[in-house]
mmCIF file of C-alpha atoms and ligand atoms in Angstrom:
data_model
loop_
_atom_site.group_PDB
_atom_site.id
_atom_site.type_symbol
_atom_site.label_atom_id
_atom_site.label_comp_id
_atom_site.label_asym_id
_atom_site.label_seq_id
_atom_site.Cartn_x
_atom_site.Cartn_y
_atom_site.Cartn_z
ATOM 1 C CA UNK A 1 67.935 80.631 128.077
ATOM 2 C CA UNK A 2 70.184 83.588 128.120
ATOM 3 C CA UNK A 3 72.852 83.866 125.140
ATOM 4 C CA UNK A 4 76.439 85.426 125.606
ATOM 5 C CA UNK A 5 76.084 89.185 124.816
ATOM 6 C CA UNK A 6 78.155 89.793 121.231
ATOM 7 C CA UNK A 7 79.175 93.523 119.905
ATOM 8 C CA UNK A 8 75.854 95.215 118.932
ATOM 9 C CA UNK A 9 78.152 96.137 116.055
ATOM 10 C CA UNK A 10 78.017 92.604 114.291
ATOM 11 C CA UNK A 11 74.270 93.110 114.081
ATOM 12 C CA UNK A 12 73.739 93.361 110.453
ATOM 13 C CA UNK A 13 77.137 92.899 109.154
ATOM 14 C CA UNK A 14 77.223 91.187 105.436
ATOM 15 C CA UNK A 15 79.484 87.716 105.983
ATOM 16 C CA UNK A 16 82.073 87.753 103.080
ATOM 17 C CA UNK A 17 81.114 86.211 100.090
ATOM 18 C CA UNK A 18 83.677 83.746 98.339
ATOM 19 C CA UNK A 19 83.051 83.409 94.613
ATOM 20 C CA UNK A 20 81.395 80.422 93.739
ATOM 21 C CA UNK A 21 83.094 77.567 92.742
ATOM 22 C CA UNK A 22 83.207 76.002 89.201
ATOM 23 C CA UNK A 23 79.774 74.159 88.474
ATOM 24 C CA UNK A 24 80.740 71.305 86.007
ATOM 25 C CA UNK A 25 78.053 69.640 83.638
ATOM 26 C CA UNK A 26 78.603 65.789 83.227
ATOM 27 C CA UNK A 27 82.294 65.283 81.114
ATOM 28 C CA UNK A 28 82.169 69.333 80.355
ATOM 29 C CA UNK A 29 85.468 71.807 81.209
ATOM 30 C CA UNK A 30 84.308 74.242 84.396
ATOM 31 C CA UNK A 31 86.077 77.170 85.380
ATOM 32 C CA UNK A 32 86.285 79.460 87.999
ATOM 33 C CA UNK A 33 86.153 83.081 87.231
ATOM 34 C CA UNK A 34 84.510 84.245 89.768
ATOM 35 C CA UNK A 35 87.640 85.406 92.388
ATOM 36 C CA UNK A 36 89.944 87.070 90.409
ATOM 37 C CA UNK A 37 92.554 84.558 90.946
ATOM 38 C CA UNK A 38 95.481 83.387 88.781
ATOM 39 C CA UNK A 39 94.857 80.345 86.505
ATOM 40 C CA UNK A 40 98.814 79.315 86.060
ATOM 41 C CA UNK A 41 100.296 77.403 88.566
ATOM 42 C CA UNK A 42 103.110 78.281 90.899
ATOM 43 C CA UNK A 43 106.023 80.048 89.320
ATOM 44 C CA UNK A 44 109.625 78.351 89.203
ATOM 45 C CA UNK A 45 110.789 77.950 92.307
ATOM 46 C CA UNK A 46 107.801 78.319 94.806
ATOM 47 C CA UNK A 47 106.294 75.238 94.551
ATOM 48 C CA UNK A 48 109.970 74.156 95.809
ATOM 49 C CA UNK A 49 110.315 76.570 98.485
ATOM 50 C CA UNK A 50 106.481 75.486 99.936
ATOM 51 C CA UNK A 51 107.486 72.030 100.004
ATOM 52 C CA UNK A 52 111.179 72.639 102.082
ATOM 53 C CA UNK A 53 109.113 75.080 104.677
ATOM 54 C CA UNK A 54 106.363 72.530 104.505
ATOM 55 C CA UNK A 55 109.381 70.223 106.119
ATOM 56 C CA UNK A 56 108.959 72.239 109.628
ATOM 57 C CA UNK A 57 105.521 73.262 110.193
ATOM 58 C CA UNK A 58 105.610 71.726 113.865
ATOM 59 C CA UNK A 59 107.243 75.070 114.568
ATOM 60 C CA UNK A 60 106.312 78.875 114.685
ATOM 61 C CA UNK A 61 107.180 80.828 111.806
ATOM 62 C CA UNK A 62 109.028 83.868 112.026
ATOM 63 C CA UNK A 63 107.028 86.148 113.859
ATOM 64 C CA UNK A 64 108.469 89.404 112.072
ATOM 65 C CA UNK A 65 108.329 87.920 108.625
ATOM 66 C CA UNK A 66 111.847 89.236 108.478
ATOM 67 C CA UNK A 67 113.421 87.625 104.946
ATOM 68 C CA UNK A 68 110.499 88.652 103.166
ATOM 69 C CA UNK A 69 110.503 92.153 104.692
ATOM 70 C CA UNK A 70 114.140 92.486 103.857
ATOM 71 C CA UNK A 71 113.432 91.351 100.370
ATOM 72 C CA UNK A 72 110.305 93.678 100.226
ATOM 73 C CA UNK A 73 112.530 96.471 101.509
ATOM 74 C CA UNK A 74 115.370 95.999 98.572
ATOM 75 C CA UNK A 75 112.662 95.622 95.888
ATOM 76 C CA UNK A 76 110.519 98.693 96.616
ATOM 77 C CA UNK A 77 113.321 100.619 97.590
ATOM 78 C CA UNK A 78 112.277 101.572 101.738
ATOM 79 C CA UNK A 79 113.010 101.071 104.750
ATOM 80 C CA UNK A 80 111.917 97.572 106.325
ATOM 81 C CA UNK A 81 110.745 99.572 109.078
ATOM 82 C CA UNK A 82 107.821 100.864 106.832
ATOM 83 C CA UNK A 83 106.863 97.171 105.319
ATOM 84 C CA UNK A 84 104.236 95.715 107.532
ATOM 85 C CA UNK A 85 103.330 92.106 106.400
ATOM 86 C CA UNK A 86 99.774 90.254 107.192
ATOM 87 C CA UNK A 87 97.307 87.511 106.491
ATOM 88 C CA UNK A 88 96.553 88.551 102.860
ATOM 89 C CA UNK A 89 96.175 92.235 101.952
ATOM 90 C CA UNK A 90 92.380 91.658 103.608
ATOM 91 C CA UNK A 91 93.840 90.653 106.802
ATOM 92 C CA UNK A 92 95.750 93.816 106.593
ATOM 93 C CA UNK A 93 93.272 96.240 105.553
ATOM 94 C CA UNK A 94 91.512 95.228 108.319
ATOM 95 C CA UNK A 95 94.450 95.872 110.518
ATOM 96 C CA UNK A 96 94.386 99.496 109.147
ATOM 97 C CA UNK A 97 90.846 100.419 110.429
ATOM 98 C CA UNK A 98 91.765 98.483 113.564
ATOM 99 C CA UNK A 99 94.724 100.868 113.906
ATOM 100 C CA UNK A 100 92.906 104.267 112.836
ATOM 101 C CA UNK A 101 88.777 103.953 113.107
ATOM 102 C CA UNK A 102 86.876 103.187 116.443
ATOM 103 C CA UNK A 103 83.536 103.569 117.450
ATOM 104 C CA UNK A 104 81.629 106.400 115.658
ATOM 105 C CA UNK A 105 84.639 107.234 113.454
ATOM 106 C CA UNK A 106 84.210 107.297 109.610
ATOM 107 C CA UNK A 107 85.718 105.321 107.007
ATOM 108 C CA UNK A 108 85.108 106.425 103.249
ATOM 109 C CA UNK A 109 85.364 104.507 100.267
ATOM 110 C CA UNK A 110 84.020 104.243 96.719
ATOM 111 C CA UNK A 111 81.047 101.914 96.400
ATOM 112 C CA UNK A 112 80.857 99.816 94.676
ATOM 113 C CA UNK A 113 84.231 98.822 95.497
ATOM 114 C CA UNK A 114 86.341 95.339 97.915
ATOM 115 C CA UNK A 115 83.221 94.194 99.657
ATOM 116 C CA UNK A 116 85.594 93.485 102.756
ATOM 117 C CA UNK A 117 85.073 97.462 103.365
ATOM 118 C CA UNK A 118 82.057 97.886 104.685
ATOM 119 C CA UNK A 119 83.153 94.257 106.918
ATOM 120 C CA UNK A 120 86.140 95.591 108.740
ATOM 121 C CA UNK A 121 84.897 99.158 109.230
ATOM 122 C CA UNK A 122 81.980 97.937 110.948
ATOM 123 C CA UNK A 123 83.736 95.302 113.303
ATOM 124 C CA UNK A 124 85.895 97.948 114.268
ATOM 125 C CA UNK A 125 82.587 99.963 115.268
ATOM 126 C CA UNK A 126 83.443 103.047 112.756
ATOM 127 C CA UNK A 127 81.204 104.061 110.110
ATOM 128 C CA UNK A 128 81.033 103.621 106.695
ATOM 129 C CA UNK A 129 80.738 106.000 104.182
ATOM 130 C CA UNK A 130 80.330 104.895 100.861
ATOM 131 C CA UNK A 131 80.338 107.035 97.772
ATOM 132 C CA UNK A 132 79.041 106.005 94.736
ATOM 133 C CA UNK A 133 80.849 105.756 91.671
ATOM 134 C CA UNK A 134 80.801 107.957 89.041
ATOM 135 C CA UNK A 135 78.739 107.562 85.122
ATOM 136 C CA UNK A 136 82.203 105.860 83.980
ATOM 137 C CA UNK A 137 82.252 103.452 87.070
ATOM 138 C CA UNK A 138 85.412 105.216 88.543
ATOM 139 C CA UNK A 139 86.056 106.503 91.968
ATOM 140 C CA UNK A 140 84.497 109.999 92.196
ATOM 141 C CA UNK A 141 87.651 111.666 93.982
ATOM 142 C CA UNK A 142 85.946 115.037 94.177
ATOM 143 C CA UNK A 143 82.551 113.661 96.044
ATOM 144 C CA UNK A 144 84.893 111.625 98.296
ATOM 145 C CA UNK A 145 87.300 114.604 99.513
ATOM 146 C CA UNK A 146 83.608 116.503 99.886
ATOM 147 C CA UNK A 147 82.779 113.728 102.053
ATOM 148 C CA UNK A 148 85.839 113.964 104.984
ATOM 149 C CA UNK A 149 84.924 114.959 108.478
ATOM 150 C CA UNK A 150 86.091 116.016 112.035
ATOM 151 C CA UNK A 151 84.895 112.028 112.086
ATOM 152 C CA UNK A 152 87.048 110.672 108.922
ATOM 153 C CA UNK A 153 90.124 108.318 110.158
ATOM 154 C CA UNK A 154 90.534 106.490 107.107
ATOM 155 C CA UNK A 155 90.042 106.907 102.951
ATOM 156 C CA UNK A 156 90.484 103.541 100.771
ATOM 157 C CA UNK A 157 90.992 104.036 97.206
ATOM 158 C CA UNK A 158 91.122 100.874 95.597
ATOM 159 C CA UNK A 159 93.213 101.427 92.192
ATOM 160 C CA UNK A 160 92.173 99.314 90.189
ATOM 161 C CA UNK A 161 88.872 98.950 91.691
ATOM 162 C CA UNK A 162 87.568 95.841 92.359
ATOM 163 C CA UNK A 163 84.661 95.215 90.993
ATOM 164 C CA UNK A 164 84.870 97.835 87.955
ATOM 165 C CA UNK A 165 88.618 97.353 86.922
ATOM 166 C CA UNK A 166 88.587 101.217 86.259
ATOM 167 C CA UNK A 167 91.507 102.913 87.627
ATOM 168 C CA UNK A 168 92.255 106.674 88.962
ATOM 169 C CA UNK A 169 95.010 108.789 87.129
ATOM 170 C CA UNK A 170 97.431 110.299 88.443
ATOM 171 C CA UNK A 171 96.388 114.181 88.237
ATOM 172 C CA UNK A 172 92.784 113.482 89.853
ATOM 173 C CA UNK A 173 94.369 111.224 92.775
ATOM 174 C CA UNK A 174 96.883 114.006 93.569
ATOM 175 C CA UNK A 175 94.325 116.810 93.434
ATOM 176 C CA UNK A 176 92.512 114.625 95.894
ATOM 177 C CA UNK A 177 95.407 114.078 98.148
ATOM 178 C CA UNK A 178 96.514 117.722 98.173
ATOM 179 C CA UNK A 179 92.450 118.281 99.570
ATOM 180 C CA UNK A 180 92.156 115.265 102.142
ATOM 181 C CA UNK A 181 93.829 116.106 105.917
ATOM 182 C CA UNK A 182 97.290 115.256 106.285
ATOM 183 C CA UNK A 183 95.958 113.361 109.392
ATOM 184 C CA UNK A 184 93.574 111.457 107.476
ATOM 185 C CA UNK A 185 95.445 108.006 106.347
ATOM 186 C CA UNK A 186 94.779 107.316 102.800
ATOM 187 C CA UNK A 187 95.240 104.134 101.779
ATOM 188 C CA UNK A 188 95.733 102.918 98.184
ATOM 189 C CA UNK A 189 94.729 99.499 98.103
ATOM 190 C CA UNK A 190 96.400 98.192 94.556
ATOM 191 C CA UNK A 191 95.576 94.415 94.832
ATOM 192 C CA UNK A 192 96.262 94.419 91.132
ATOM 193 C CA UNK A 193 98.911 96.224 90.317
ATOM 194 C CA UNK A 194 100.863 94.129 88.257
ATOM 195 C CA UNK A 195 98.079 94.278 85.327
ATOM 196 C CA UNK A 196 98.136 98.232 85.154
ATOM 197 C CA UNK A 197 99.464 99.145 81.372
ATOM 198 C CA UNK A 198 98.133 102.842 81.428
ATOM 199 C CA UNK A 199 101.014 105.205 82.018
ATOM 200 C CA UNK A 200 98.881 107.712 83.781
ATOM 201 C CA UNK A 201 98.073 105.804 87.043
ATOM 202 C CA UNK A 202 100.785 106.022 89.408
ATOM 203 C CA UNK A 203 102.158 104.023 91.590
ATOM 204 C CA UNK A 204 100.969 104.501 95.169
ATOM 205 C CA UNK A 205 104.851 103.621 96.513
ATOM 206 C CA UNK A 206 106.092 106.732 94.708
ATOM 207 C CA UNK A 207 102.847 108.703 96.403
ATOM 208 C CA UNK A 208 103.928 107.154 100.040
ATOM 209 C CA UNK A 209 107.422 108.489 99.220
ATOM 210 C CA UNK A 210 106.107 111.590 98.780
ATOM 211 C CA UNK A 211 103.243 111.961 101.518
ATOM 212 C CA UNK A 212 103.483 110.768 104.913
ATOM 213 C CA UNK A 213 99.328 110.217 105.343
ATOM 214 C CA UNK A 214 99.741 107.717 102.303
ATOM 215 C CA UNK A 215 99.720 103.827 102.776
ATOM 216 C CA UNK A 216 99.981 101.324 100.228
ATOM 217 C CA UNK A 217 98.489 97.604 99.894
ATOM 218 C CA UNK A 218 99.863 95.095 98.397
ATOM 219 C CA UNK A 219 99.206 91.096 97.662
ATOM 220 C CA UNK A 220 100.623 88.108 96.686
ATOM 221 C CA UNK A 221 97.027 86.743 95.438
ATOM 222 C CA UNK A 222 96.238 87.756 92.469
ATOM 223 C CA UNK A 223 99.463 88.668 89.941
ATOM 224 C CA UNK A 224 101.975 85.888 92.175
ATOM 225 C CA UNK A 225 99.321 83.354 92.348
ATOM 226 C CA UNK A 226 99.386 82.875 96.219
ATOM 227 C CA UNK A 227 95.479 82.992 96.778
ATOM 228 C CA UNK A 228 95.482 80.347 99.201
ATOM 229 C CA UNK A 229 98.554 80.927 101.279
ATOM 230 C CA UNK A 230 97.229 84.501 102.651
ATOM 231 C CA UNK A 231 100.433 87.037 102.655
ATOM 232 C CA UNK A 232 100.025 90.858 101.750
ATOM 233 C CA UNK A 233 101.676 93.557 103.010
ATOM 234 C CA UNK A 234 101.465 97.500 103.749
ATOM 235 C CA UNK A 235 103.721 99.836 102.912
ATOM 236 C CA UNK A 236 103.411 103.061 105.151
ATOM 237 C CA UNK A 237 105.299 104.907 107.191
ATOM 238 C CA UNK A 238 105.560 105.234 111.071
ATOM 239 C CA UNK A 239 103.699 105.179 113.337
ATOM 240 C CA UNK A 240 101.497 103.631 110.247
ATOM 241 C CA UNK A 241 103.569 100.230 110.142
ATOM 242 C CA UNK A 242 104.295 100.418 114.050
ATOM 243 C CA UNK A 243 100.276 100.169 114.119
ATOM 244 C CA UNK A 244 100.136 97.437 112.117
ATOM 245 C CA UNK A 245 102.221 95.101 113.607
ATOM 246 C CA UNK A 246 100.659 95.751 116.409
ATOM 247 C CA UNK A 247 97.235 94.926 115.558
ATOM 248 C CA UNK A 248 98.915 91.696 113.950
ATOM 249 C CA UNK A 249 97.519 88.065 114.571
ATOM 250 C CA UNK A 250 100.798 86.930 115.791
ATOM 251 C CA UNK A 251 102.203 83.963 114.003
ATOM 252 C CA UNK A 252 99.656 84.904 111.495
ATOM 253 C CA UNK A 253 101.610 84.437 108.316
ATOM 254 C CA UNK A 254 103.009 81.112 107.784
ATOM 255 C CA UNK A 255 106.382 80.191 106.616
ATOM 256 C CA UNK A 256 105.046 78.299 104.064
ATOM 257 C CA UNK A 257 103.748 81.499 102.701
ATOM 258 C CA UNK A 258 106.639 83.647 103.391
ATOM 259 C CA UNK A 259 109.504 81.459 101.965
ATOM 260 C CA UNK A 260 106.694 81.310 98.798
ATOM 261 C CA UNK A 261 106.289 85.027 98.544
ATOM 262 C CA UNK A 262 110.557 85.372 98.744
ATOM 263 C CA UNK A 263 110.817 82.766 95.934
ATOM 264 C CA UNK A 264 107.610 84.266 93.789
ATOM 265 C CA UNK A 265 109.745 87.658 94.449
ATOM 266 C CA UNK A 266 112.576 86.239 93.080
ATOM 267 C CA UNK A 267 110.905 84.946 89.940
ATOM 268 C CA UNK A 268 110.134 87.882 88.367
ATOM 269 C CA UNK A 269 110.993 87.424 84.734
ATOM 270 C CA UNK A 270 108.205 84.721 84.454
ATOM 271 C CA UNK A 271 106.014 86.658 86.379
ATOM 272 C CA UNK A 272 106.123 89.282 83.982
ATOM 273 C CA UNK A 273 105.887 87.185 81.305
ATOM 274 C CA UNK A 274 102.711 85.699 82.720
ATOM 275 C CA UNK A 275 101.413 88.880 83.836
ATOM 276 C CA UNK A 276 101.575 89.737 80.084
ATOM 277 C CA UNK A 277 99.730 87.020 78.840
ATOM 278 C CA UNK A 278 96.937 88.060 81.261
ATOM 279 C CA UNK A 279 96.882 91.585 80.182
ATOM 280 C CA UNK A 280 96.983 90.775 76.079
ATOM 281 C CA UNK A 281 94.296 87.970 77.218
ATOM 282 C CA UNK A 282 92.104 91.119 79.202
ATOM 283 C CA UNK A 283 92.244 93.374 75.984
ATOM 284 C CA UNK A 284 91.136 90.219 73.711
ATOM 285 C CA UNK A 285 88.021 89.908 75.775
ATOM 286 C CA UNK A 286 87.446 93.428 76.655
ATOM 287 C CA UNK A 287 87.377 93.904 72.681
ATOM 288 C CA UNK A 288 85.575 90.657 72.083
ATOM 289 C CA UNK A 289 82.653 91.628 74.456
ATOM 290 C CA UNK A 290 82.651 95.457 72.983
ATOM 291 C CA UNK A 291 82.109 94.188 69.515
ATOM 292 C CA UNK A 292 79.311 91.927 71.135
ATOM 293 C CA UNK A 293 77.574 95.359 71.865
ATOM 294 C CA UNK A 294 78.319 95.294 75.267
ATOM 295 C CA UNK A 295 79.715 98.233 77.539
ATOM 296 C CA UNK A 296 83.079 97.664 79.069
ATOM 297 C CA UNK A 297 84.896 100.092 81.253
ATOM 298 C CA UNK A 298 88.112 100.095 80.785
ATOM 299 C CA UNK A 299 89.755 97.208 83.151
ATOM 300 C CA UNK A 300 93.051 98.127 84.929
ATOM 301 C CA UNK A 301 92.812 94.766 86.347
ATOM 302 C CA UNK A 302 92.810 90.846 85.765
ATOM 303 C CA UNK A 303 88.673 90.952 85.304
ATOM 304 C CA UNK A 304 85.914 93.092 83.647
ATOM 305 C CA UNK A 305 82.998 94.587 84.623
ATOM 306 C CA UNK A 306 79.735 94.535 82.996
ATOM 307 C CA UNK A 307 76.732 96.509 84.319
ATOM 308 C CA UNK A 308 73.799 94.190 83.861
ATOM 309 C CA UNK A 309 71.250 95.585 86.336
ATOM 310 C CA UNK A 310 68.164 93.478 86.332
ATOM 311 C CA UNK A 311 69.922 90.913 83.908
ATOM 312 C CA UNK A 312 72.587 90.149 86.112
ATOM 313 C CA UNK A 313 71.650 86.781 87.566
ATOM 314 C CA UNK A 314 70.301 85.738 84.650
ATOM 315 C CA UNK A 315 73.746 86.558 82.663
ATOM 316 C CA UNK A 316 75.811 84.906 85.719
ATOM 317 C CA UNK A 317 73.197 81.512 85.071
ATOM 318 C CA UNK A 318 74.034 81.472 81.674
ATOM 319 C CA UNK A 319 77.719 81.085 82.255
ATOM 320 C CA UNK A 320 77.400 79.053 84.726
ATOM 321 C CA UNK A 321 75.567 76.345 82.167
ATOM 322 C CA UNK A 322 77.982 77.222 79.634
ATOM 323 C CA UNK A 323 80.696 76.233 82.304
ATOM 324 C CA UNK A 324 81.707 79.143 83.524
ATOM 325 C CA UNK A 325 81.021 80.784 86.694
ATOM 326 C CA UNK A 326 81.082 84.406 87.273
ATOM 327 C CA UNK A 327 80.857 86.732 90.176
ATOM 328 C CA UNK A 328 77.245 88.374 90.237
ATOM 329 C CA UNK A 329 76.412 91.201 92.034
ATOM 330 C CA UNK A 330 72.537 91.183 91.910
ATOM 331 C CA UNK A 331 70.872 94.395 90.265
ATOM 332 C CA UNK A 332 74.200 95.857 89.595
ATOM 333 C CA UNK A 333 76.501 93.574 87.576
ATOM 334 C CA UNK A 334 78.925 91.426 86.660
ATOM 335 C CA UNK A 335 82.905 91.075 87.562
ATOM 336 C CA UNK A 336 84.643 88.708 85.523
ATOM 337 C CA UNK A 337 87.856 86.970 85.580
ATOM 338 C CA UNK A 338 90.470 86.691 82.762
ATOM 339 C CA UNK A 339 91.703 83.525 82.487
ATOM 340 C CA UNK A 340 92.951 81.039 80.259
ATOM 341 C CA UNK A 341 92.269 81.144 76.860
ATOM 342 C CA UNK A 342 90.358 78.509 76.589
ATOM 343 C CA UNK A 343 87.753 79.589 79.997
ATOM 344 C CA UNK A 344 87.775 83.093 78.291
ATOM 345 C CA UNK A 345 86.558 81.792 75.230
ATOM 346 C CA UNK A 346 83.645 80.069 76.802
ATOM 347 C CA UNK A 347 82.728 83.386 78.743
ATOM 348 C CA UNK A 348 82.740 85.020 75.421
ATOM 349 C CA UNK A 349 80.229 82.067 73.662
ATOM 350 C CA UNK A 350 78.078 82.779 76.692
ATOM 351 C CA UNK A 351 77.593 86.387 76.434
ATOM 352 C CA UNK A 352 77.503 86.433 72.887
ATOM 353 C CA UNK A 353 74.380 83.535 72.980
ATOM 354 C CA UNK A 354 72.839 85.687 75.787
ATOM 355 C CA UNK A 355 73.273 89.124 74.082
ATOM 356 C CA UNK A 356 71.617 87.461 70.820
ATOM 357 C CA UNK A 357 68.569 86.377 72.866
ATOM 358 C CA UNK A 358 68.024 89.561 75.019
HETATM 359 N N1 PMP D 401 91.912 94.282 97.889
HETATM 360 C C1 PMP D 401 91.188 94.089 96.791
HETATM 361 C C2 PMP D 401 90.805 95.264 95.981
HETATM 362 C C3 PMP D 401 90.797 92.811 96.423
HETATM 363 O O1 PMP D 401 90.059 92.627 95.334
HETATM 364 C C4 PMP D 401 91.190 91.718 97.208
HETATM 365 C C5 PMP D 401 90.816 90.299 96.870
HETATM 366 N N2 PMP D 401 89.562 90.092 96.429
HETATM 367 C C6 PMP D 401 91.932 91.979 98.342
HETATM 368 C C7 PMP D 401 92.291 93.274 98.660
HETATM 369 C C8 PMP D 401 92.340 90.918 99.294
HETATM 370 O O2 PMP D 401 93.122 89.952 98.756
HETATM 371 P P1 PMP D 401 94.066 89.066 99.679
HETATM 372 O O3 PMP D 401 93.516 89.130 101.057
HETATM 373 O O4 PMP D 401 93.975 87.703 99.099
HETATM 374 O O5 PMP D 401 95.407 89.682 99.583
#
């Protein structure tokens, strides 16, 4: 029996890998920090604004996302012509290659870095090309300018980077923009931007302003809490955004999730506040797990990193008895979520019992 023919480009390609979920012994806590999410729950106001859009989901949303753009637009300071809005910041990454990479074209990015890369380049039939990270687990800016082609349509540079937490500074990100083709879009993917603290890492909306090849991405998961009601956005400017709303699933973000990101938007005093307790809770365990003997980069993000080569599964078991589950990359390490208190306190019993027995 004959199949239907499929894209000789799917051959191969990695399906995305959700973290696990929580694994709970009998009558024990279990928590989930293996997906970077947010542990609070909704911030004042959302919850209500869900429910009331909730009220009319016979019909469309609205197609544009327009309230949310406009409220985008007056927040960041552009024009709503330059906000493009999508299912999470994923769904509009992947718009991005779809917009700039076709077959045989090149995509660079760090690697290890958002395993969605290497996904979306490849469905769009570009190439990857990943370069590794450098000693200190950061994005090597110089290798990846060295690496641009005729062939290069897009760069990611995810700031923080996911899994490593490390972040690029300012100088070394505009030495690399000064050397990458101003018809190469750049795009700084800053998933977790609310958690940066170190003055030196800019933000990628004041680059954009600055350089027309720049594009910024942006999410309502992590900091906001909006995981599972997929809205991020792009800011960029045309033709950037004009090819982004074209390559759009129409319809694709919901109202539920656009009246929720417009409410989470206008809750920003407790999102700061919350954002806070993440960050003092990030430096507790980042210390904690340094005086354990371990090696922490420094985390620009809501998770740490540990580089456990061959121990990694083992280390990810551990917690996982101890009622914790991490996110394991096999053979390289570790990415860990910071929580609440009382889920970052087991992770830190776990590693210290491991460490001890090693
Ligand atoms: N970029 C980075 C660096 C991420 O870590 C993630 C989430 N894991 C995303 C983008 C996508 O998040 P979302 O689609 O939920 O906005």
């Amino acid at each position: 029996m004959t199949t239907p023919k499929l894209r000789a480009e799917l051959d191969g390609i990695p399906t995305y890998k959700p973290g696990r979920p929580p694994v709970a012994e009998e009558g024990a806590p279990a928590f989930k920090l293996s997906s970077n999410e947010n542990p609070y729950p909704p911030l004042p106001g959302v919850l209500e604004a869900a429910t009331a859009a909730a009220h009319s989901f016979n019909r469309y949303p609205d197609l544009a996302c327009s309230v949310l753009t406009e409220e985008l637009a007056n927040r960041f300071g552009v024009p709503a012509e330059h906000i493009a809005t999508g299912t999470g910041s994923v769904g509009v990454a992947q718009q991005l290659v779809q917009s700039t990479a076709g077959a045989g074209d090149e995509v660079i990015y760090a690697w290890r870095s958002f395993e969605a890369y290497p996904i979306i380049t490849r469905i769009s039939g570009a190439v990857p090309v990943q370069v590794p990270l450098d000693a200190e687990e950061r994005h090597d800016l110089e290798a990846m300018a060295d690496a641009v082609t005729e062939r290069t349509r897009l760069i990611f540079v995810c700031n923080p980077n996911n899994p490593t937490g490390t972040a690029v500074r300012r100088a070394a990100l505009e030495r690399f923009l000064d050397r990458v083709p101003s018809d190469v879009l750049v795009v700084l993917d800053e998933a977790y931007r609310e958690f940066i603290t170190d003055p030196e890492v800019p933000d990628g909306i004041g680059l954009y302003r600055e350089r027309p090849n720049v594009c910024v991405l942006r999410t309502f998961s992590k900091a906001y809490g909006l995981a599972g009601l997929r809205v991020g956005f792009a800011i960029g400017r045309e033709p950037v955004a004009a090819a982004l709303r074209k390559t759009a699933v129409p319809f694709g973000v919901s109202q539920l999730a656009q009246d929720a990101a417009v409410a989470s938007l206008r809750a920003e005093p407790a999102l700061l506040e919350r954002v806070a307790g993440l960050v003092a809770e990030r430096r507790r365990v980042a210390e904690a797990l340094a005086g354990q003997g371990w090696t922490v980069p420094d985390t620009q993000a809501n998770f740490v990193w540990l580089r456990l080569g061959e121990r990694t599964t083992d280390f990810a078991a551990a917690c996982e008895r101890a009622g914790v589950t991490v996110r394991p990359f096999p053979g390289e390490g570790v990415r860990i979520t910071v929580a609440e208190t009382e889920a970052n306190d087991l992770l830190l019993r776990s590693a210290e019992r491991f460490r001890k027995e090693l």
